[in-house]
PDB file of C-alpha atoms and ligand atoms in Angstrom:
ATOM      1  CA  MET A   1     -21.549 -17.135 -11.234  1.00 48.00           C
ATOM      2  CA  PRO A   2     -19.066 -16.992 -13.793  1.00 45.00           C
ATOM      3  CA  ALA A   3     -15.667 -15.207 -12.550  1.00 50.00           C
ATOM      4  CA  PRO A   4     -15.326 -11.947 -14.649  1.00 66.00           C
ATOM      5  CA  HIS A   5     -11.637 -12.950 -15.417  1.00 73.00           C
ATOM      6  CA  ALA A   6     -10.814 -16.138 -17.535  1.00 69.00           C
ATOM      7  CA  THR A   7      -8.262 -16.866 -14.776  1.00 88.00           C
ATOM      8  CA  PRO A   8      -8.013 -15.187 -11.624  1.00 94.00           C
ATOM      9  CA  ARG A   9      -6.356 -11.859 -11.735  1.00 97.00           C
ATOM     10  CA  HIS A  10      -4.038 -10.800  -8.516  1.00 98.00           C
ATOM     11  CA  TYR A  11      -2.715  -7.899  -7.125  1.00 98.00           C
ATOM     12  CA  LEU A  12       1.044  -8.889  -5.854  1.00 98.00           C
ATOM     13  CA  ARG A  13       2.837  -5.859  -7.181  1.00 98.00           C
ATOM     14  CA  PHE A  14       1.986  -2.167  -8.023  1.00 98.00           C
ATOM     15  CA  ARG A  15       3.281  -3.007 -11.876  1.00 97.00           C
ATOM     16  CA  ASP A  16       0.606  -5.831 -12.107  1.00 98.00           C
ATOM     17  CA  PHE A  17      -2.116  -3.512 -13.175  1.00 98.00           C
ATOM     18  CA  SER A  18      -1.650  -0.973 -16.202  1.00 98.00           C
ATOM     19  CA  ARG A  19      -2.000   2.933 -15.902  1.00 98.00           C
ATOM     20  CA  LYS A  20      -5.007   2.748 -17.529  1.00 98.00           C
ATOM     21  CA  GLU A  21      -6.491   0.039 -15.156  1.00 98.00           C
ATOM     22  CA  TYR A  22      -5.353   2.486 -12.350  1.00 98.00           C
ATOM     23  CA  GLU A  23      -7.551   4.933 -14.271  1.00 98.00           C
ATOM     24  CA  TYR A  24     -10.511   2.803 -14.004  1.00 98.00           C
ATOM     25  CA  LEU A  25      -9.803   2.201 -10.535  1.00 98.00           C
ATOM     26  CA  PHE A  26      -9.507   5.444  -9.214  1.00 98.00           C
ATOM     27  CA  ALA A  27     -12.755   6.760 -11.112  1.00 98.00           C
ATOM     28  CA  ARG A  28     -14.244   3.659  -9.157  1.00 98.00           C
ATOM     29  CA  THR A  29     -13.149   4.646  -6.043  1.00 98.00           C
ATOM     30  CA  ARG A  30     -14.500   7.877  -6.179  1.00 98.00           C
ATOM     31  CA  TRP A  31     -18.104   6.773  -7.073  1.00 98.00           C
ATOM     32  CA  ILE A  32     -17.835   4.023  -4.390  1.00 98.00           C
ATOM     33  CA  LYS A  33     -16.620   7.018  -1.583  1.00 98.00           C
ATOM     34  CA  ASP A  34     -19.332   9.393  -2.652  1.00 98.00           C
ATOM     35  CA  ARG A  35     -21.873   6.500  -2.066  1.00 98.00           C
ATOM     36  CA  TYR A  36     -20.250   5.753   1.168  1.00 98.00           C
ATOM     37  CA  LYS A  37     -20.329   9.717   2.096  1.00 98.00           C
ATOM     38  CA  ARG A  38     -23.908   9.713   1.198  1.00 98.00           C
ATOM     39  CA  TYR A  39     -25.084   6.223   3.599  1.00 97.00           C
ATOM     40  CA  GLN A  40     -26.114   4.951   0.064  1.00 98.00           C
ATOM     41  CA  ARG A  41     -25.985   1.489   0.429  1.00 97.00           C
ATOM     42  CA  TYR A  42     -24.058  -0.751  -2.333  1.00 98.00           C
ATOM     43  CA  TRP A  43     -23.908  -4.372  -2.175  1.00 98.00           C
ATOM     44  CA  PRO A  44     -22.181  -5.666  -5.252  1.00 98.00           C
ATOM     45  CA  LEU A  45     -20.246  -8.308  -3.189  1.00 98.00           C
ATOM     46  CA  GLU A  46     -23.402 -10.137  -1.409  1.00 97.00           C
ATOM     47  CA  ASP A  47     -22.290 -13.712  -0.543  1.00 95.00           C
ATOM     48  CA  ARG A  48     -18.950 -13.224  -1.015  1.00 98.00           C
ATOM     49  CA  THR A  49     -15.983 -14.031   1.205  1.00 98.00           C
ATOM     50  CA  LEU A  50     -12.560 -12.588   1.543  1.00 98.00           C
ATOM     51  CA  ALA A  51     -10.435 -14.624   3.641  1.00 98.00           C
ATOM     52  CA  MET A  52      -7.541 -12.332   5.310  1.00 98.00           C
ATOM     53  CA  ILE A  53      -4.382 -13.895   6.199  1.00 97.00           C
ATOM     54  CA  PHE A  54      -1.987 -12.270   8.747  1.00 97.00           C
ATOM     55  CA  GLU A  55       1.303 -13.048   9.755  1.00 95.00           C
ATOM     56  CA  LYS A  56       2.287  -9.729  10.856  1.00 96.00           C
ATOM     57  CA  GLU A  57       0.617  -6.823  13.151  1.00 95.00           C
ATOM     58  CA  SER A  58      -1.686  -4.721  11.191  1.00 97.00           C
ATOM     59  CA  THR A  59      -4.244  -1.769  12.419  1.00 97.00           C
ATOM     60  CA  ARG A  60      -5.218  -0.221   9.004  1.00 98.00           C
ATOM     61  CA  THR A  61      -5.269  -3.053   6.840  1.00 98.00           C
ATOM     62  CA  ARG A  62      -7.440  -5.449   8.226  1.00 98.00           C
ATOM     63  CA  LEU A  63      -9.788  -2.490   9.197  1.00 98.00           C
ATOM     64  CA  SER A  64      -9.919  -1.383   5.724  1.00 98.00           C
ATOM     65  CA  PHE A  65     -10.321  -4.817   4.089  1.00 98.00           C
ATOM     66  CA  GLU A  66     -12.580  -6.123   6.877  1.00 98.00           C
ATOM     67  CA  ALA A  67     -14.948  -2.742   6.787  1.00 98.00           C
ATOM     68  CA  GLY A  68     -14.796  -2.544   3.446  1.00 98.00           C
ATOM     69  CA  MET A  69     -15.960  -6.421   2.392  1.00 98.00           C
ATOM     70  CA  HIS A  70     -19.085  -5.756   4.896  1.00 98.00           C
ATOM     71  CA  GLN A  71     -19.561  -1.916   3.237  1.00 98.00           C
ATOM     72  CA  LEU A  72     -20.077  -3.825   0.032  1.00 98.00           C
ATOM     73  CA  GLY A  73     -22.239  -6.713   1.136  1.00 98.00           C
ATOM     74  CA  GLY A  74     -19.698  -9.418   1.550  1.00 98.00           C
ATOM     75  CA  ALA A  75     -18.218 -11.244   4.758  1.00 98.00           C
ATOM     76  CA  ALA A  76     -14.277 -10.993   5.888  1.00 98.00           C
ATOM     77  CA  ILE A  77     -12.551 -13.938   7.740  1.00 98.00           C
ATOM     78  CA  PHE A  78      -9.619 -13.056   9.533  1.00 97.00           C
ATOM     79  CA  LEU A  79      -6.592 -16.144  10.174  1.00 96.00           C
ATOM     80  CA  SER A  80      -3.628 -15.299  11.468  1.00 93.00           C
ATOM     81  CA  THR A  81      -0.505 -17.654  11.794  1.00 88.00           C
ATOM     82  CA  ARG A  82      -0.783 -17.657  15.775  1.00 86.00           C
ATOM     83  CA  ASP A  83      -4.335 -19.488  15.285  1.00 85.00           C
ATOM     84  CA  SER A  84      -3.960 -21.226  12.077  1.00 86.00           C
ATOM     85  CA  GLN A  85      -1.967 -24.242  10.635  1.00 87.00           C
ATOM     86  CA  LEU A  86       0.096 -21.994   8.559  1.00 84.00           C
ATOM     87  CA  GLY A  87       1.765 -21.426  12.077  1.00 84.00           C
ATOM     88  CA  ARG A  88       2.466 -25.029  12.405  1.00 87.00           C
ATOM     89  CA  GLY A  89       3.868 -24.933   8.989  1.00 89.00           C
ATOM     90  CA  GLU A  90       1.036 -26.263   6.379  1.00 92.00           C
ATOM     91  CA  PRO A  91       2.844 -25.991   2.835  1.00 95.00           C
ATOM     92  CA  VAL A  92       1.862 -22.686   1.473  1.00 96.00           C
ATOM     93  CA  GLU A  93       0.329 -24.683  -1.571  1.00 97.00           C
ATOM     94  CA  ASP A  94      -2.019 -26.713   0.256  1.00 97.00           C
ATOM     95  CA  ALA A  95      -3.152 -23.653   2.350  1.00 96.00           C
ATOM     96  CA  ALA A  96      -4.052 -22.168  -1.182  1.00 97.00           C
ATOM     97  CA  ARG A  97      -5.747 -24.816  -2.363  1.00 97.00           C
ATOM     98  CA  VAL A  98      -8.055 -25.087   0.521  1.00 97.00           C
ATOM     99  CA  ILE A  99      -8.596 -21.553   1.181  1.00 97.00           C
ATOM    100  CA  SER A 100      -9.193 -20.586  -2.350  1.00 98.00           C
ATOM    101  CA  ARG A 101     -11.913 -23.257  -2.633  1.00 97.00           C
ATOM    102  CA  MET A 102     -13.893 -21.768   0.824  1.00 98.00           C
ATOM    103  CA  CYS A 103     -13.510 -17.883   0.070  1.00 98.00           C
ATOM    104  CA  ASP A 104     -13.783 -15.834  -3.212  1.00 98.00           C
ATOM    105  CA  ILE A 105     -10.699 -13.508  -2.400  1.00 98.00           C
ATOM    106  CA  VAL A 106      -7.359 -13.708  -0.427  1.00 98.00           C
ATOM    107  CA  MET A 107      -5.811 -11.021   0.970  1.00 98.00           C
ATOM    108  CA  ILE A 108      -2.481 -11.738   2.468  1.00 98.00           C
ATOM    109  CA  ARG A 109       0.172  -9.892   4.869  1.00 98.00           C
ATOM    110  CA  THR A 110       3.448 -11.857   4.958  1.00 97.00           C
ATOM    111  CA  PHE A 111       7.017 -12.011   4.921  1.00 96.00           C
ATOM    112  CA  GLU A 112       8.739 -12.671   1.701  1.00 97.00           C
ATOM    113  CA  GLN A 113       7.111 -11.699  -1.759  1.00 98.00           C
ATOM    114  CA  GLU A 114       7.909 -15.467  -2.481  1.00 97.00           C
ATOM    115  CA  THR A 115       5.486 -16.979  -0.306  1.00 97.00           C
ATOM    116  CA  ILE A 116       2.586 -14.656  -1.663  1.00 98.00           C
ATOM    117  CA  ASP A 117       3.424 -15.779  -5.280  1.00 98.00           C
ATOM    118  CA  ARG A 118       3.620 -19.470  -4.350  1.00 98.00           C
ATOM    119  CA  PHE A 119      -0.094 -19.102  -2.628  1.00 98.00           C
ATOM    120  CA  ALA A 120      -1.036 -17.207  -6.142  1.00 98.00           C
ATOM    121  CA  ARG A 121       0.379 -19.833  -8.255  1.00 98.00           C
ATOM    122  CA  ASN A 122      -1.979 -22.324  -6.412  1.00 97.00           C
ATOM    123  CA  SER A 123      -4.916 -20.126  -5.562  1.00 98.00           C
ATOM    124  CA  ARG A 124      -8.304 -20.362  -7.801  1.00 98.00           C
ATOM    125  CA  VAL A 125      -9.240 -17.296  -6.705  1.00 98.00           C
ATOM    126  CA  PRO A 126      -7.673 -13.638  -6.808  1.00 98.00           C
ATOM    127  CA  VAL A 127      -4.674 -12.539  -4.148  1.00 98.00           C
ATOM    128  CA  ILE A 128      -4.086  -9.442  -2.905  1.00 99.00           C
ATOM    129  CA  ASN A 129      -0.600  -8.364  -1.346  1.00 98.00           C
ATOM    130  CA  GLY A 130      -1.463  -6.601   2.016  1.00 98.00           C
ATOM    131  CA  LEU A 131       2.138  -6.027   2.775  1.00 98.00           C
ATOM    132  CA  THR A 132       5.279  -8.165   1.918  1.00 98.00           C
ATOM    133  CA  ASN A 133       8.951  -7.685   3.085  1.00 97.00           C
ATOM    134  CA  GLU A 134       9.302  -6.405  -0.782  1.00 97.00           C
ATOM    135  CA  TYR A 135       5.894  -4.751  -1.515  1.00 98.00           C
ATOM    136  CA  HIS A 136       2.903  -2.987  -0.042  1.00 98.00           C
ATOM    137  CA  PRO A 137       1.077  -1.985  -3.415  1.00 98.00           C
ATOM    138  CA  CYS A 138      -2.376  -1.203  -1.567  1.00 99.00           C
ATOM    139  CA  GLN A 139      -1.007   1.410   0.283  1.00 98.00           C
ATOM    140  CA  ILE A 140       0.579   3.391  -2.904  1.00 98.00           C
ATOM    141  CA  LEU A 141      -2.893   2.869  -4.323  1.00 98.00           C
ATOM    142  CA  ALA A 142      -4.240   4.824  -1.441  1.00 98.00           C
ATOM    143  CA  ASP A 143      -1.484   7.521  -1.800  1.00 98.00           C
ATOM    144  CA  ILE A 144      -1.191   8.108  -5.370  1.00 98.00           C
ATOM    145  CA  TYR A 145      -5.600   8.736  -4.863  1.00 98.00           C
ATOM    146  CA  THR A 146      -4.910  11.081  -1.741  1.00 98.00           C
ATOM    147  CA  PHE A 147      -2.325  12.685  -4.202  1.00 98.00           C
ATOM    148  CA  ARG A 148      -4.953  13.022  -7.153  1.00 98.00           C
ATOM    149  CA  GLU A 149      -7.735  14.413  -4.606  1.00 98.00           C
ATOM    150  CA  ARG A 150      -5.356  17.412  -3.577  1.00 98.00           C
ATOM    151  CA  ARG A 151      -3.504  18.033  -6.579  1.00 98.00           C
ATOM    152  CA  GLY A 152      -4.748  16.216  -9.386  1.00 98.00           C
ATOM    153  CA  SER A 153      -2.641  13.762 -11.779  1.00 98.00           C
ATOM    154  CA  ILE A 154       0.951  12.622 -10.444  1.00 98.00           C
ATOM    155  CA  ALA A 155       2.314  12.487 -13.713  1.00 97.00           C
ATOM    156  CA  GLY A 156       5.237  14.717 -14.133  1.00 97.00           C
ATOM    157  CA  LYS A 157       5.267  15.336 -10.406  1.00 97.00           C
ATOM    158  CA  THR A 158       8.539  14.749  -8.248  1.00 98.00           C
ATOM    159  CA  VAL A 159       8.335  12.693  -5.389  1.00 98.00           C
ATOM    160  CA  ALA A 160      10.662  12.873  -2.813  1.00 98.00           C
ATOM    161  CA  TRP A 161      11.490   9.522  -0.450  1.00 98.00           C
ATOM    162  CA  ILE A 162      13.407  10.138   2.542  1.00 98.00           C
ATOM    163  CA  GLY A 163      14.625   7.358   4.758  1.00 98.00           C
ATOM    164  CA  ASP A 164      14.765   3.097   4.376  1.00 97.00           C
ATOM    165  CA  SER A 165      14.645   1.486   0.760  1.00 97.00           C
ATOM    166  CA  ASN A 166      11.670  -0.739   2.064  1.00 97.00           C
ATOM    167  CA  ASN A 167       8.677  -2.512   0.656  1.00 98.00           C
ATOM    168  CA  VAL A 168       6.780   0.835   0.612  1.00 98.00           C
ATOM    169  CA  CYS A 169       9.544   2.723  -0.898  1.00 98.00           C
ATOM    170  CA  ASN A 170       9.971  -0.144  -3.936  1.00 97.00           C
ATOM    171  CA  THR A 171       6.424   0.282  -4.457  1.00 98.00           C
ATOM    172  CA  TRP A 172       6.881   3.910  -4.857  1.00 98.00           C
ATOM    173  CA  LEU A 173       9.380   3.025  -7.791  1.00 97.00           C
ATOM    174  CA  GLN A 174       7.043   0.714  -9.606  1.00 97.00           C
ATOM    175  CA  ALA A 175       4.421   3.397  -9.180  1.00 97.00           C
ATOM    176  CA  ALA A 176       6.824   6.156 -10.816  1.00 97.00           C
ATOM    177  CA  GLU A 177       7.072   3.458 -13.895  1.00 96.00           C
ATOM    178  CA  VAL A 178       3.412   3.272 -14.286  1.00 97.00           C
ATOM    179  CA  PHE A 179       2.263   6.789 -13.917  1.00 97.00           C
ATOM    180  CA  GLY A 180       5.478   8.748 -15.436  1.00 96.00           C
ATOM    181  CA  PHE A 181       6.561  10.796 -12.352  1.00 97.00           C
ATOM    182  CA  ASN A 182      10.039  11.507 -11.336  1.00 96.00           C
ATOM    183  CA  MET A 183      11.394   9.744  -7.451  1.00 97.00           C
ATOM    184  CA  HIS A 184      14.062  11.244  -5.456  1.00 98.00           C
ATOM    185  CA  VAL A 185      15.253   9.013  -2.961  1.00 98.00           C
ATOM    186  CA  SER A 186      17.903   9.484  -0.018  1.00 98.00           C
ATOM    187  CA  THR A 187      18.588   6.958   2.234  1.00 98.00           C
ATOM    188  CA  PRO A 188      21.613   6.491   4.767  1.00 98.00           C
ATOM    189  CA  PRO A 189      24.790   5.014   3.202  1.00 97.00           C
ATOM    190  CA  GLY A 190      24.559   1.224   3.152  1.00 96.00           C
ATOM    191  CA  TYR A 191      20.664   1.404   2.900  1.00 96.00           C
ATOM    192  CA  GLU A 192      20.469   2.024  -0.923  1.00 93.00           C
ATOM    193  CA  LYS A 193      21.126  -1.754  -1.355  1.00 91.00           C
ATOM    194  CA  GLY A 194      17.660  -2.134  -0.624  1.00 91.00           C
ATOM    195  CA  LEU A 195      16.374  -0.616  -3.627  1.00 94.00           C
ATOM    196  CA  GLU A 196      14.800  -2.972  -5.993  1.00 88.00           C
ATOM    197  CA  LYS A 197      17.157  -3.906  -8.647  1.00 79.00           C
ATOM    198  CA  GLY A 198      15.837  -2.878 -12.347  1.00 75.00           C
ATOM    199  CA  ALA A 199      13.253  -0.680 -10.717  1.00 75.00           C
ATOM    200  CA  GLY A 200      12.359   2.076 -13.188  1.00 73.00           C
ATOM    201  CA  LYS A 201      14.049   5.904 -13.096  1.00 81.00           C
ATOM    202  CA  TYR A 202      14.927   7.480  -9.673  1.00 94.00           C
ATOM    203  CA  ARG A 203      17.624   9.563  -8.812  1.00 96.00           C
ATOM    204  CA  HIS A 204      19.351   8.837  -5.621  1.00 96.00           C
ATOM    205  CA  PHE A 205      21.188  11.503  -3.427  1.00 97.00           C
ATOM    206  CA  ALA A 206      23.231  11.349  -0.356  1.00 97.00           C
ATOM    207  CA  ASP A 207      22.002  14.603   1.206  1.00 98.00           C
ATOM    208  CA  PRO A 208      17.910  14.220   1.786  1.00 98.00           C
ATOM    209  CA  LEU A 209      17.942  18.109   1.972  1.00 98.00           C
ATOM    210  CA  LYS A 210      18.750  17.499  -1.915  1.00 98.00           C
ATOM    211  CA  ALA A 211      16.231  15.024  -2.370  1.00 98.00           C
ATOM    212  CA  ALA A 212      13.427  17.169  -1.109  1.00 98.00           C
ATOM    213  CA  ARG A 213      14.039  20.167  -3.664  1.00 98.00           C
ATOM    214  CA  GLY A 214      11.301  20.727  -5.351  1.00 97.00           C
ATOM    215  CA  ALA A 215       9.380  18.069  -4.536  1.00 98.00           C
ATOM    216  CA  HIS A 216       5.592  18.243  -4.875  1.00 98.00           C
ATOM    217  CA  LEU A 217       5.296  15.329  -2.450  1.00 98.00           C
ATOM    218  CA  VAL A 218       7.382  14.483   0.666  1.00 98.00           C
ATOM    219  CA  THR A 219       7.420  10.846   1.980  1.00 98.00           C
ATOM    220  CA  THR A 220       8.705   8.714   4.576  1.00 98.00           C
ATOM    221  CA  ASP A 221       8.072   5.196   6.743  1.00 98.00           C
ATOM    222  CA  VAL A 222       9.475   3.709   9.858  1.00 98.00           C
ATOM    223  CA  TRP A 223      13.477   3.491  10.152  1.00 98.00           C
ATOM    224  CA  THR A 224      12.356   0.026  11.328  1.00 97.00           C
ATOM    225  CA  SER A 225       9.828  -2.431   9.097  1.00 97.00           C
ATOM    226  CA  MET A 226       8.179  -5.247  10.971  1.00 97.00           C
ATOM    227  CA  GLY A 227      10.414  -8.187  10.671  1.00 94.00           C
ATOM    228  CA  PHE A 228      13.817  -6.293  10.974  1.00 94.00           C
ATOM    229  CA  GLU A 229      13.421  -5.490  14.699  1.00 96.00           C
ATOM    230  CA  ALA A 230      16.939  -7.017  15.736  1.00 97.00           C
ATOM    231  CA  GLU A 231      18.436  -3.995  13.264  1.00 96.00           C
ATOM    232  CA  ASN A 232      16.432  -1.193  15.750  1.00 96.00           C
ATOM    233  CA  ARG A 233      19.699  -0.164  17.458  1.00 97.00           C
ATOM    234  CA  ARG A 234      21.775  -0.068  14.518  1.00 97.00           C
ATOM    235  CA  ARG A 235      19.144   1.935  12.434  1.00 97.00           C
ATOM    236  CA  LYS A 236      18.344   4.251  14.820  1.00 97.00           C
ATOM    237  CA  LYS A 237      21.828   5.513  14.662  1.00 97.00           C
ATOM    238  CA  ALA A 238      22.343   5.157  10.695  1.00 97.00           C
ATOM    239  CA  PHE A 239      18.823   7.060  10.323  1.00 98.00           C
ATOM    240  CA  ALA A 240      19.104  10.011  12.586  1.00 97.00           C
ATOM    241  CA  GLY A 241      19.915  12.378  10.130  1.00 97.00           C
ATOM    242  CA  TRP A 242      17.041  11.161   7.423  1.00 98.00           C
ATOM    243  CA  GLN A 243      14.214  13.238   9.480  1.00 98.00           C
ATOM    244  CA  VAL A 244      11.415  14.619   7.843  1.00 98.00           C
ATOM    245  CA  ASN A 245      11.438  18.000   9.663  1.00 98.00           C
ATOM    246  CA  ALA A 246      10.963  21.631   9.377  1.00 98.00           C
ATOM    247  CA  GLN A 247      13.827  22.666   7.604  1.00 98.00           C
ATOM    248  CA  LEU A 248      13.342  19.736   5.171  1.00 98.00           C
ATOM    249  CA  MET A 249       9.613  20.649   4.129  1.00 98.00           C
ATOM    250  CA  ARG A 250      10.901  23.994   3.660  1.00 98.00           C
ATOM    251  CA  THR A 251      13.124  22.804   0.488  1.00 98.00           C
ATOM    252  CA  ALA A 252      10.264  21.367  -1.167  1.00 98.00           C
ATOM    253  CA  ARG A 253       7.617  23.339  -3.009  1.00 98.00           C
ATOM    254  CA  LYS A 254       5.728  25.295  -0.922  1.00 98.00           C
ATOM    255  CA  ASP A 255       2.633  23.740  -1.607  1.00 98.00           C
ATOM    256  CA  ALA A 256       4.633  20.090  -0.752  1.00 98.00           C
ATOM    257  CA  LEU A 257       2.094  17.689   0.799  1.00 98.00           C
ATOM    258  CA  PHE A 258       3.742  15.444   3.538  1.00 99.00           C
ATOM    259  CA  MET A 259       2.459  11.378   3.479  1.00 98.00           C
ATOM    260  CA  HIS A 260       3.004   8.450   5.663  1.00 98.00           C
ATOM    261  CA  CYS A 261       1.831   5.035   5.523  1.00 98.00           C
ATOM    262  CA  LEU A 262       1.155   5.293   9.372  1.00 98.00           C
ATOM    263  CA  PRO A 263       1.989   3.858  11.985  1.00 98.00           C
ATOM    264  CA  ALA A 264       4.287   6.711  12.575  1.00 98.00           C
ATOM    265  CA  HIS A 265       7.378   7.104  15.500  1.00 98.00           C
ATOM    266  CA  ARG A 266       7.354  11.353  15.919  1.00 98.00           C
ATOM    267  CA  GLY A 267      10.648  12.072  16.973  1.00 98.00           C
ATOM    268  CA  GLU A 268      12.286   9.814  14.621  1.00 98.00           C
ATOM    269  CA  GLU A 269      11.315   9.626  10.880  1.00 98.00           C
ATOM    270  CA  VAL A 270       9.278  12.695  11.082  1.00 98.00           C
ATOM    271  CA  THR A 271       8.606  15.659  13.755  1.00 98.00           C
ATOM    272  CA  ALA A 272       5.432  16.503  15.307  1.00 98.00           C
ATOM    273  CA  GLU A 273       5.494  19.772  13.389  1.00 98.00           C
ATOM    274  CA  VAL A 274       5.025  17.877  10.017  1.00 98.00           C
ATOM    275  CA  ILE A 275       3.067  15.246  10.648  1.00 98.00           C
ATOM    276  CA  ASP A 276       0.474  17.214  12.503  1.00 98.00           C
ATOM    277  CA  GLY A 277       1.044  20.187  10.166  1.00 98.00           C
ATOM    278  CA  PRO A 278      -1.041  21.726   7.655  1.00 98.00           C
ATOM    279  CA  GLN A 279       1.060  20.162   4.641  1.00 98.00           C
ATOM    280  CA  SER A 280       0.119  16.820   6.109  1.00 98.00           C
ATOM    281  CA  VAL A 281      -2.341  14.359   4.257  1.00 98.00           C
ATOM    282  CA  VAL A 282      -1.796  11.326   6.590  1.00 98.00           C
ATOM    283  CA  TRP A 283      -5.486  10.528   7.884  1.00 98.00           C
ATOM    284  CA  ASP A 284      -6.739  11.091   4.321  1.00 98.00           C
ATOM    285  CA  GLU A 285      -4.038   8.690   3.173  1.00 98.00           C
ATOM    286  CA  ALA A 286      -5.262   6.303   5.788  1.00 98.00           C
ATOM    287  CA  GLU A 287      -9.160   6.345   5.204  1.00 98.00           C
ATOM    288  CA  ASN A 288      -8.631   6.465   1.230  1.00 98.00           C
ATOM    289  CA  ARG A 289      -7.176   2.554   1.917  1.00 98.00           C
ATOM    290  CA  LEU A 290     -10.595   1.654   2.722  1.00 98.00           C
ATOM    291  CA  HIS A 291     -12.051   3.214  -0.771  1.00 98.00           C
ATOM    292  CA  VAL A 292      -9.701   2.401  -2.960  1.00 99.00           C
ATOM    293  CA  GLN A 293      -9.507  -1.418  -2.074  1.00 98.00           C
ATOM    294  CA  LYS A 294     -12.991  -1.436  -2.119  1.00 98.00           C
ATOM    295  CA  ALA A 295     -12.636  -0.308  -6.073  1.00 98.00           C
ATOM    296  CA  LEU A 296      -9.678  -3.182  -5.831  1.00 98.00           C
ATOM    297  CA  LEU A 297     -12.293  -6.069  -4.454  1.00 98.00           C
ATOM    298  CA  GLU A 298     -15.072  -4.845  -6.979  1.00 98.00           C
ATOM    299  CA  PHE A 299     -12.435  -4.755  -9.725  1.00 98.00           C
ATOM    300  CA  LEU A 300     -11.067  -8.543  -9.303  1.00 98.00           C
ATOM    301  CA  LEU A 301     -14.289 -10.248  -8.117  1.00 98.00           C
ATOM    302  CA  LEU A 302     -16.337  -8.479 -10.919  1.00 98.00           C
ATOM    303  CA  GLY A 303     -14.248  -7.061 -13.461  1.00 97.00           C
ATOM    304  CA  LYS A 304     -15.244  -3.872 -14.775  1.00 95.00           C
ATOM    305  CA  VAL A 305     -18.595  -2.579 -13.447  1.00 93.00           C
ATOM    306  CA  LYS A 306     -20.855   0.570 -14.914  1.00 81.00           C
ATOM    307  CA  GLY A 307     -22.190   3.005 -11.895  1.00 68.00           C
TER     308      GLY A 307
HETATM  309  N1  LIG B 401      -0.442   1.363   6.786  1.00 60.35           N
HETATM  310  C1  LIG B 401      -0.481  -0.025   7.081  1.00 60.35           C
HETATM  311  O1  LIG B 401      -0.548  -0.869   6.032  1.00 60.35           O
HETATM  312  O2  LIG B 401      -0.686   0.092   8.264  1.00 60.35           O
HETATM  313  P1  LIG B 401      -1.029  -1.013   9.014  1.00 60.35           P
HETATM  314  O3  LIG B 401       0.294  -2.001   9.281  1.00 60.35           O
HETATM  315  O4  LIG B 401      -1.536  -0.768  10.361  1.00 60.35           O
HETATM  316  O5  LIG B 401      -1.970  -2.232   8.264  1.00 60.35           O
HETATM  317  N1  LIG B 402       7.645  -0.592   6.153  1.00 60.35           N
HETATM  318  C1  LIG B 402       6.730  -0.592   7.320  1.00 60.35           C
HETATM  319  C2  LIG B 402       5.348  -0.078   6.555  1.00 60.35           C
HETATM  320  C3  LIG B 402       3.966  -0.791   7.851  1.00 60.35           C
HETATM  321  C4  LIG B 402       2.767  -0.347   7.116  1.00 60.35           C
HETATM  322  C5  LIG B 402       6.808  -2.084   7.472  1.00 60.35           C
HETATM  323  O1  LIG B 402       6.913  -3.178   6.703  1.00 60.35           O
HETATM  324  O2  LIG B 402       6.698  -2.508   8.820  1.00 60.35           O
END
C-alpha cells in the first residue's frame, strides 16, 4: 500500500506539526473518541504493526499506544532494553533499519533526544516520541485537547507551570509558540537552566504565587524525572516551596483547571486537596492520551482522512 506521506513524517517534537495540522488532529480525535464511546468498530489500521521501544518505565504511554493500536485494528509489539539487543549495545541506527523493515510505525521512550533523532534518520517508517529527557509531545497533545474540551481554544490564555524545567515543561513552551498562549514558568533558583534555549516567549517568575496569578490553567510535574533519581534528595529540598496547593490555586482564576501528566506524588509537587479536587482534570488528561494518539497514528500512517 503506498505511504500517504512521500517520506515518513515523524513526531519527535511538539513543533513538528503546524497549528493547522493540530486543528485537523483535534477534529479527528473528537470523531474517533465519539465512535469509541459508542462502541463502534473503527479499524483503519488493520494489518499494521506498531513497535514500542521502552528504555524507561511507563504505565499510561504503553497502555494508551497498545490499546489504541488494537482498537484501530492493528497490532502493537512491546520491546524494552531489558529484553532486546538494544540493551546490549546494538547501534541505534542498525535497530532502526531492522525494526522499520518489519513494522509500520515506531514509538520510542528513551533518554537523550539525540537517540530518537538518530533512530528517525535511519527509519523507513514514522517515529513517535513517547518521552525523552527533553520532550513529551504526546502528553501536551492530550493536555491541549483536554483544555479545549473544557474551555475551548487555548490561544491567548495563560498557562502557569510550577516546578521543574523538564521535558513536559519544555514541550509546553513549544506548544505556546504553536498555539499562541502565554506561559508563566516558576522554577526554584538554578532550575531555570533546564528551560529550552530559543524557546518562544515565556515569563519566568521567582515566586510561584506570582506565576499562578490570573492563570487559566495551572500545571506541574514530579520534582525528579526518570533518569535523575540520583538528585532526588537535593531536589526535594530545592522544590519544597514549589508545591501546587490550595493557596496557589486561589491566586489563579476562579475557573482555572489543574493538570498533571501523572504519575503524581501527593504531598510533594501537589497536594491531595488539589489533585483530587474539583479543578483537577487529570483523569480526563490521562484518558485523552488514548484518543489523541489514535488520531496521531492514523495521521502518520494514512495522512488526512475524511470521516
Ligand atoms: N504521563 C505519562 O507519560 O505516564 P507514563 O510514564 O505512565 O507513561
Ligand atoms: N517528567 C516526567 C514525566 C513522566 C511521564 C519524567 O520524565 O519522568
